[in-house]
Coordinates of C-alpha atoms in Angstrom, one line a residue:
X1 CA 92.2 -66.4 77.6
X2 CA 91.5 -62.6 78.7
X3 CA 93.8 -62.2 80.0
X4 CA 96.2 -63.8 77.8
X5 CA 95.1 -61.6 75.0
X6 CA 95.7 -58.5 76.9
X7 CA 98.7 -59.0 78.3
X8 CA 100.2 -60.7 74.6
X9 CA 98.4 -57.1 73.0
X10 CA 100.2 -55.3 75.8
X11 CA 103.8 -56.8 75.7
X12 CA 103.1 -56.7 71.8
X13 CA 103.1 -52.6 71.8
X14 CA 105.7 -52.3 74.4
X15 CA 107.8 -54.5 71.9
X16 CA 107.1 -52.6 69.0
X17 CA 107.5 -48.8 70.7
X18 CA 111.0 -50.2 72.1
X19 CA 112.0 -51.3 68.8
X20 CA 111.3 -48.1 67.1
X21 CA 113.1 -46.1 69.9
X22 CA 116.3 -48.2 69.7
X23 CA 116.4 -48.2 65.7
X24 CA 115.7 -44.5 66.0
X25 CA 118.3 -44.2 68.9
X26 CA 121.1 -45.7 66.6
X27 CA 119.9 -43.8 63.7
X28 CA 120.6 -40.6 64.9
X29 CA 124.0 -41.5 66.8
X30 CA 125.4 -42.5 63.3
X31 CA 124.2 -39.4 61.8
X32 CA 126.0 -37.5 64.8
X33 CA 129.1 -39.8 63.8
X34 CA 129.3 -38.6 60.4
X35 CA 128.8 -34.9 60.5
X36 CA 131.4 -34.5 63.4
X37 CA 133.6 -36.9 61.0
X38 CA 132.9 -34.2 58.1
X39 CA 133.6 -31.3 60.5
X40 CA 136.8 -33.5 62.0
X41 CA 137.9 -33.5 57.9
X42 CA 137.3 -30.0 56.9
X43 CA 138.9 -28.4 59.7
X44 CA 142.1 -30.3 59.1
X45 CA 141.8 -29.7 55.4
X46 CA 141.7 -26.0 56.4
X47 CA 144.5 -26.6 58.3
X48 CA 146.6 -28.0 55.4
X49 CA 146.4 -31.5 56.5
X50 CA 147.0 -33.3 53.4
X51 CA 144.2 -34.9 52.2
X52 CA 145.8 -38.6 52.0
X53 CA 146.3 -38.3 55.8
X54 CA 142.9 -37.2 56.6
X55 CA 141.4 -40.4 54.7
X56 CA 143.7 -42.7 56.7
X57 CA 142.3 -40.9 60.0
X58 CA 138.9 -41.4 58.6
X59 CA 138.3 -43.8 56.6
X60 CA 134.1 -43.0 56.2
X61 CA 135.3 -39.3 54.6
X62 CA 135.5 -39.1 50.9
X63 CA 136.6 -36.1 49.5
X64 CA 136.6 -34.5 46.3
X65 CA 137.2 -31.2 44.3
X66 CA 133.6 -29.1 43.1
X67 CA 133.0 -25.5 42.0
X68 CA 131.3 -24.9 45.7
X69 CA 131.8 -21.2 46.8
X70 CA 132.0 -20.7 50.3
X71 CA 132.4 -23.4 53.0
X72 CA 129.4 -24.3 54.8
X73 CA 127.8 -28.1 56.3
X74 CA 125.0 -29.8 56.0
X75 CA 123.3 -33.0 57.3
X76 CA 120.9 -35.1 55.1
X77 CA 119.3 -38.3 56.2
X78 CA 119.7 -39.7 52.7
X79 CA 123.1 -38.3 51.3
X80 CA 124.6 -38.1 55.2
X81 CA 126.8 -35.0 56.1
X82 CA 128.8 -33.3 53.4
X83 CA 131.2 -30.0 53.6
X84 CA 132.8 -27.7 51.6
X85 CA 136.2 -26.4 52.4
X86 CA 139.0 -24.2 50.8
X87 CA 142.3 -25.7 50.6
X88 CA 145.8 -25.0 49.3
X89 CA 144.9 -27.1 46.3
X90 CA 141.5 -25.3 46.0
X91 CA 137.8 -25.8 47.3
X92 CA 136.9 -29.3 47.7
X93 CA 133.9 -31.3 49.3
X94 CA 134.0 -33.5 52.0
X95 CA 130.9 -36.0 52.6
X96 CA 129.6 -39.1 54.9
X97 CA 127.0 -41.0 55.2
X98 CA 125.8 -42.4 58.2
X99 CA 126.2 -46.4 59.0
X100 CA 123.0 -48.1 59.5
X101 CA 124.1 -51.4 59.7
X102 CA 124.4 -51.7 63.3
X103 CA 121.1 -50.2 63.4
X104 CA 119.4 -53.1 61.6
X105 CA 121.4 -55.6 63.2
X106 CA 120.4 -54.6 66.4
X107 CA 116.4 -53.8 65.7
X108 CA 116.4 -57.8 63.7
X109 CA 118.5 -59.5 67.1
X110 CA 116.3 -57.5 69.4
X111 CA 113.5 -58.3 67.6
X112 CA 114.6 -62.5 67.6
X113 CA 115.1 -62.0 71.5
X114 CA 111.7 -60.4 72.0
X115 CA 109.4 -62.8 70.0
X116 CA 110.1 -66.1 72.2
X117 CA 110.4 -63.8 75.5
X118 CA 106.7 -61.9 75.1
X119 CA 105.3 -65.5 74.2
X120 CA 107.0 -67.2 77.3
X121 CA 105.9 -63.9 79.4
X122 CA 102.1 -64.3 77.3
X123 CA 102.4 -67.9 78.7
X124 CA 103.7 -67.5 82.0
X125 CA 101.0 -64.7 82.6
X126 CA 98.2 -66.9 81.6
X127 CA 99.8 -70.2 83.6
X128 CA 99.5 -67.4 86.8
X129 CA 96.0 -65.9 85.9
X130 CA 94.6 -69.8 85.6
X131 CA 96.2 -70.5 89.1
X132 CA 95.1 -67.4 91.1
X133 CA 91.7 -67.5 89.8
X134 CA 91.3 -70.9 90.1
X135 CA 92.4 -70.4 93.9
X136 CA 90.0 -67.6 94.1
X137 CA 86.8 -68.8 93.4
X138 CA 87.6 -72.4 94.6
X139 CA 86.1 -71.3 97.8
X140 CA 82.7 -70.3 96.2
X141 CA 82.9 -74.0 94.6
X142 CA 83.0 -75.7 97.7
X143 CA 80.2 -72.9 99.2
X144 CA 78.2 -73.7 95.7
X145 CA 78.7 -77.8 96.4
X146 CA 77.4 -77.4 100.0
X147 CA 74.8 -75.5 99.5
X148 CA 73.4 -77.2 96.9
X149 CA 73.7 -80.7 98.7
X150 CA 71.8 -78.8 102.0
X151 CA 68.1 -79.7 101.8
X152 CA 65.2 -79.2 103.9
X153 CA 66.2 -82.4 105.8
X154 CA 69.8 -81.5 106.6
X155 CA 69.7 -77.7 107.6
X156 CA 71.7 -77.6 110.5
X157 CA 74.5 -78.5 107.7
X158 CA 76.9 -74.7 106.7
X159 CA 78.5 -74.0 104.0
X160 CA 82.1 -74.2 104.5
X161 CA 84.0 -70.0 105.5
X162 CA 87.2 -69.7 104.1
X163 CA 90.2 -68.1 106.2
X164 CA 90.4 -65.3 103.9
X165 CA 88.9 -62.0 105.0
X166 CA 87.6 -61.2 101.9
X167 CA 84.3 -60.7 99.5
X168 CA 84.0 -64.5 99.5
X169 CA 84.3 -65.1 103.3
X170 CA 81.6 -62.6 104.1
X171 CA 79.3 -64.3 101.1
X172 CA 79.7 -67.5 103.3
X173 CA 78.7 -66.0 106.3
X174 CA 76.0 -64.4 105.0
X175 CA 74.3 -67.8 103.4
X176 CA 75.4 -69.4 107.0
X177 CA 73.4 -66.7 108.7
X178 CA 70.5 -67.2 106.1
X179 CA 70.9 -71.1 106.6
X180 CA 70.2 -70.1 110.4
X181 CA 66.9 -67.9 110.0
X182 CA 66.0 -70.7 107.3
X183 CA 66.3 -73.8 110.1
X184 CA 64.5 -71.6 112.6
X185 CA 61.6 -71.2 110.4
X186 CA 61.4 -74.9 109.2
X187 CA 61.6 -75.8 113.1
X188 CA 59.2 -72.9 114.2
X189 CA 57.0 -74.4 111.1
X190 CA 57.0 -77.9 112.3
X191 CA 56.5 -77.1 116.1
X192 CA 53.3 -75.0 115.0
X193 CA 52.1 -77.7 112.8
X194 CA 52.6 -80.2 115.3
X195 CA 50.9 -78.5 118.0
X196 CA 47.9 -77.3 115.4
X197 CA 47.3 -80.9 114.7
X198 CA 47.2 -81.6 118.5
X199 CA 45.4 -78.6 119.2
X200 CA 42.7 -79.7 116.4
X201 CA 42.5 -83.3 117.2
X202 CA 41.6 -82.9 121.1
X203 CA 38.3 -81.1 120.3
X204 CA 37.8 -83.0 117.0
X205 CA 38.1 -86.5 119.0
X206 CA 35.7 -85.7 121.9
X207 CA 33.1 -83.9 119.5
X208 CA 33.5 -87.1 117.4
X209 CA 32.9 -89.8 119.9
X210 CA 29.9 -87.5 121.7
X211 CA 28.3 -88.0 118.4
X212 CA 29.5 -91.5 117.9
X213 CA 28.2 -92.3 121.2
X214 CA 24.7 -90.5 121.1
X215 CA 24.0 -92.0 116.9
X216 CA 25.0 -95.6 118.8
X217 CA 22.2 -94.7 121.3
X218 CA 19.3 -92.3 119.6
X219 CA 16.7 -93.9 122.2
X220 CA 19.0 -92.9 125.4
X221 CA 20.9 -89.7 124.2
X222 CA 19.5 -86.0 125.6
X223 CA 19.9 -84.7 122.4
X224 CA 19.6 -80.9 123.9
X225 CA 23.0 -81.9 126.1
X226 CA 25.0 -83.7 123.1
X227 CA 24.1 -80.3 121.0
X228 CA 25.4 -78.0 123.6
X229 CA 28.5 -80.1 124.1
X230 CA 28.9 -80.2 120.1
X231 CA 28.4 -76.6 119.9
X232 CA 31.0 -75.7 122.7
X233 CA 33.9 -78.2 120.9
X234 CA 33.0 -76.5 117.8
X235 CA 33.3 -73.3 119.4
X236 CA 36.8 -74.2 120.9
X237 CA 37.9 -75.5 117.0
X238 CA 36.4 -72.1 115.3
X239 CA 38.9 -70.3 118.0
X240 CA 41.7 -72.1 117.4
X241 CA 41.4 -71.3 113.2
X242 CA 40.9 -67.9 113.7
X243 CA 44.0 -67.6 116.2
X244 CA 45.7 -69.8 113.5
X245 CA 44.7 -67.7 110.6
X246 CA 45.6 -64.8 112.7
X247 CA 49.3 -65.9 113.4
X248 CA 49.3 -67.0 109.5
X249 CA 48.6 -63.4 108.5
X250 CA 51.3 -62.0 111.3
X251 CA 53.6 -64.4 110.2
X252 CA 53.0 -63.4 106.3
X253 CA 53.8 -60.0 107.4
X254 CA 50.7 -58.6 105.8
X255 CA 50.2 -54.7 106.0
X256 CA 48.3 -53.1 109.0
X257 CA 45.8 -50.3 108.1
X258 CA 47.3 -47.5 110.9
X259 CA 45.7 -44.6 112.3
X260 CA 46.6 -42.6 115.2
X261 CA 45.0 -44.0 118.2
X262 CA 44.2 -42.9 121.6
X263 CA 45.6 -45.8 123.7
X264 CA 43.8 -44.5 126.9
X265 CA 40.2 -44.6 124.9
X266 CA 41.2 -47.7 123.6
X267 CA 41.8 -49.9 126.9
X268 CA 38.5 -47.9 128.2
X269 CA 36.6 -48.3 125.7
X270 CA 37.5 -52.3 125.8
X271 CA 36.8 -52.4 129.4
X272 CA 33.8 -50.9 129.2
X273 CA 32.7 -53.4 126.2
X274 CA 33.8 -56.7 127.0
X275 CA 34.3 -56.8 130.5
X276 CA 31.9 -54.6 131.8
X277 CA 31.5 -57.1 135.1
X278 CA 34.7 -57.8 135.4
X279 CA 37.0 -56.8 138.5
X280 CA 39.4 -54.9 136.5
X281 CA 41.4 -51.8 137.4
X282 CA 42.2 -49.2 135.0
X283 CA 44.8 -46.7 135.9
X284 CA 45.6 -43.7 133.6
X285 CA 48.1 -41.3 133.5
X286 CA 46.3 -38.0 135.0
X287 CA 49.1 -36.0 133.1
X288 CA 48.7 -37.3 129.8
X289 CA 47.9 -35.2 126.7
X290 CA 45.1 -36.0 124.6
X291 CA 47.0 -36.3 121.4
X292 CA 49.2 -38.5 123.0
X293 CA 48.5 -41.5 120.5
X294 CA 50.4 -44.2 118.6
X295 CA 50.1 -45.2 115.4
X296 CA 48.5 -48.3 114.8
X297 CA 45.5 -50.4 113.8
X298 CA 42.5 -50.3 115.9
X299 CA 41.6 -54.1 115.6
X300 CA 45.1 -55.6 116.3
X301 CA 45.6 -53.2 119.3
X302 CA 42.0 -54.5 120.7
X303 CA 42.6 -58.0 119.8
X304 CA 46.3 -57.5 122.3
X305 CA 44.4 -55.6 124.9
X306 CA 41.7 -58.2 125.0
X307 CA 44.4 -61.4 125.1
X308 CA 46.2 -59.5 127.6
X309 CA 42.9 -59.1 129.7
X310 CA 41.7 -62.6 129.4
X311 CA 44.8 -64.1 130.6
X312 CA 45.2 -62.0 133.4
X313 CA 41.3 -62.9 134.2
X314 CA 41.9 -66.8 133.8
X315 CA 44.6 -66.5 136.6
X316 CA 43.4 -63.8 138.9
X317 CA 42.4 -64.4 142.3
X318 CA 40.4 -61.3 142.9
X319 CA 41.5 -58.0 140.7
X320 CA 43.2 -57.4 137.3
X321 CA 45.0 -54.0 136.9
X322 CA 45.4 -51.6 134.1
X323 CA 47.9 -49.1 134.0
X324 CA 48.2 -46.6 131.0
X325 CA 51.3 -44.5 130.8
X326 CA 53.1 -41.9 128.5
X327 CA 56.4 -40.4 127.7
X328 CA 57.5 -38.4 125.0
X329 CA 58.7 -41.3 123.1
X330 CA 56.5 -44.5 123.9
X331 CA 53.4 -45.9 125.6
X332 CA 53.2 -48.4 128.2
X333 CA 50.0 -50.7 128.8
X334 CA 50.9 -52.6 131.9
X335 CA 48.4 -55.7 132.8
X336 CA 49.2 -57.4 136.4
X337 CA 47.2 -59.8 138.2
X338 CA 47.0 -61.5 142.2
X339 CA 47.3 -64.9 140.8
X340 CA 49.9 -67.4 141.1
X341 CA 52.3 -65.1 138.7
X342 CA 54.5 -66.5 136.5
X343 CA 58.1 -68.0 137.4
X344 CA 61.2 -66.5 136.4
X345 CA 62.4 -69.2 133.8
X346 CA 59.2 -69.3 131.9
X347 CA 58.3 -65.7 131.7
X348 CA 59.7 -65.9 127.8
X349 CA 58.6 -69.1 127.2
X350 CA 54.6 -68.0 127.9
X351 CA 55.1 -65.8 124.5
X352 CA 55.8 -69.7 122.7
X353 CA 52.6 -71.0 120.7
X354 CA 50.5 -73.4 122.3
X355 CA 52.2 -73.2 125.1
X356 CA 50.4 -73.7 128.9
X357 CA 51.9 -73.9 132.6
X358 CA 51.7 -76.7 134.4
X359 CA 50.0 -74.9 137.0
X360 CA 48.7 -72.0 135.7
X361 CA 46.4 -73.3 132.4
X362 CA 44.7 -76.3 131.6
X363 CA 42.5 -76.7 128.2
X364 CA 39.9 -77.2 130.4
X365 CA 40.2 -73.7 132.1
X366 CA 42.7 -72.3 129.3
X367 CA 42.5 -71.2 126.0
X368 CA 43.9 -72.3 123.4
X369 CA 47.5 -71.2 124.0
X370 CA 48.0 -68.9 121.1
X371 CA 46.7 -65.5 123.0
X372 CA 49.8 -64.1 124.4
X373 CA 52.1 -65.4 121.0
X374 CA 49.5 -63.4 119.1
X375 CA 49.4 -60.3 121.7
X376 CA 53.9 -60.3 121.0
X377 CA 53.1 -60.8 117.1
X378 CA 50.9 -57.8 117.2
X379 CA 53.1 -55.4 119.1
X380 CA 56.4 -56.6 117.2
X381 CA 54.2 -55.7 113.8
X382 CA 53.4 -51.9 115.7
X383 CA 57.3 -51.8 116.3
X384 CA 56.3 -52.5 120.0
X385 CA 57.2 -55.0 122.7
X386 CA 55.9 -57.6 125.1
X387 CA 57.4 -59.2 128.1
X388 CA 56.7 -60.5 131.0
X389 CA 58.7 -58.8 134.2
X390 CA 59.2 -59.2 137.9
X391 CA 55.8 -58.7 140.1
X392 CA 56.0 -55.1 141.7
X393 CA 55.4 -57.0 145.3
X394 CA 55.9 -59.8 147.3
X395 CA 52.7 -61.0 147.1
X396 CA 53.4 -62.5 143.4
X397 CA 51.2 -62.0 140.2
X398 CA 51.8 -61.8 136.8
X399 CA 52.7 -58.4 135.3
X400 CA 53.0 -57.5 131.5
X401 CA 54.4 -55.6 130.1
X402 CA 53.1 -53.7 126.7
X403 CA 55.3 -50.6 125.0
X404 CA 54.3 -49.2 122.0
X405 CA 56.2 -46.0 120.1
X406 CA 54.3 -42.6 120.1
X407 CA 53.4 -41.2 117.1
X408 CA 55.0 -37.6 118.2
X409 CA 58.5 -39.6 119.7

């Protein structure tokens, strides 16, 4: 209807301003036709055409005698052209007036023609304004349908592209790509609930049928043993809520309080703290500045150090090594061990939640399988990385690898 109404208000003036120039148009070529007529008379009066045969040449002249000195012409839009001429037979006047008949004829047919032609162009523009914007945005129908029949049970559904490369096709693409981040949350969401509740129900069961066991038996149960047994699975269940509510902050994205840190002090200093019997290695770089730091947040980087330190001690053999270095741009924490290493196709899939090696963890001798998904979490949140690479030698190991960006790179 918009667009009706502005193309009917457009075709509307156009009709009107061609109107006025035609009526105009004629207009003036009758006046031109009847003052060269009146010139045509008085110079053959002046001549001494008679004035009969001047009439029946033009028929539009009338002339007539009137005490007019001089000859001159003139040219009225009311009274026409009129002249004044000296003749044989004396001074006489010589008029005519313009035909504008042909001029109203014209404006009223053209006007007749126009009216049913602007409504049929009014109409036809509308009919092709319906049909093209119906064809537009019939893609973002079908995308609107799909996408509101695609539920949290049938995400791996996509709304449909349309061949055209165009706004709309890239508005599909985007909601498919969204659809795609969305599915791999809802699937990362159920694995980690999944697992949680396995993780939780192991050490839930065995402290639950300890007690069950000992309350069935009060005469026979050593108390002291069913207590320190109770307190370890509790133990195991507080760590596993704190590495969950750790991963639930990480995956909330919550804000890290930085400060520039001293990534050599900090490795030492958590040597020195937590594993102060420990057969660890640290190497540092000997030509590293002391305002060589990163920006970051001095419990997260500990809590990554520490992961990183007590998986490399559950699988070492004899000696876990540290090695600190710099550049101008980044910091590397590198954390290798002379265990049983880890094989090439699972050295992305350690980073997974809850997930152990066949031969490498148990949850007797492992943790709870969160420590090096939280160590990546942290280091993604510091813009850093984690992987896991190639050992250095032959002799196998584990090596990981930590880089973090320097504050001055």
């Amino acid at each position: 209807m918009a667009v009706a109404l502005v193309a009917g208000l457009a075709l509307a003036a156009c009709s009107v301003v061609l109107l006025y120039a035609v009526h105009t148009n004629l207009v003036d070529s009758a006046q031109n036709t009847a003052r060269d007529h009146v010139e045509k008379a008085a110079s053959q009066l002046a001549s001494g055409m008679p004035p009969g045969d001047v009439r029946a040449e033009l028929p539009d002249v009338t002339m007539d005698t009137a005490p007019l000195v001089g000859s001159s012409s003139t040219t009225s839009a009311d009274q026409g052209a009129s002249a004044s001429v000296g003749t044989p037979t004396g001074t006489m006047v010589v008029q005519a007036f313009p035909n504008r008949a042909p001029a109203r004829t014209a404006v009223i047919t053209l006007t007749w023609a126009l009216v049913p032609c602007t409504a049929l162009m009014v109409l036809l523009v509308a009919c092709l304004a319906w049909y093209a914007m119906g064809r537009a945005l019939r893609p973002v129908e079908n995308i609107r349908a799909e996408f509101a029949d695609i539920t949290a049970h049938s995400l791996q559904r996509r709304v449909p592209v349309p061949d055209s490369d165009d706004e709309v096709a890239s508005l599909a693409q985007t909601m498919n790509g969204t659809l795609d981040q969305l599915q791999r949350a809802v699937g990362r969401l159920r694995t980690f609930t999944s697992d949680s509740s396995h993780e939780l129900r192991g050490p839930l069961t065995t402290l639950k049928a300890r007690l069950e066991l000992a309350v069935a038996r009060p005469d026979r149960a050593e108390w002291t043993a069913v207590g320190k047994e109770a307190l370890s699975d509790t133990t195991r269940l507080e760590d596993i809520v704190t590495d969950l509510l750790l991963l639930a902050r990480l995956d909330a994205h919550q804000p890290l309080k930085l400060q520039p840190l001293c990534v050599t002090d900090l490795v030492r200093g958590t040597l020195a703290e937590r594993y102060p019997r420990q057969p660890l290695v640290l190497i540092a770089d000997p030509d590293s500045e002391p305002d060589e730091t990163v920006l970051g947040s001095r419990t997260a980087l500990t809590r990554l150090c520490t992961n990183l330190l007590d998986n490399a001690l559950r699988h070492a053999h004899r000696t876990v090594t540290v090695e600190v270095r710099h550049t101008e741009r980044e910091v590397t924490v590198e954390v290798s061990d002379d265990g049983p290493g880890i094989p090439a196709p699972d050295r992305e899939r350690v980073f997974d939640r809850f997930t152990r090696l066949d031969n490498a963890r148990t949850r007797t001798e492992g943790g709870t399988g969160l420590g090096l998904a939280i160590a990546r979490d942290i280091a993604t949140a510091h813009g850093g990385t984690l992987t896991a690479e190639p050992p250095r030698t032959t002799d196998g190991g584990a090596r990981l690898l930590l880089t973090l960006p320097a504050e001055h790179g």
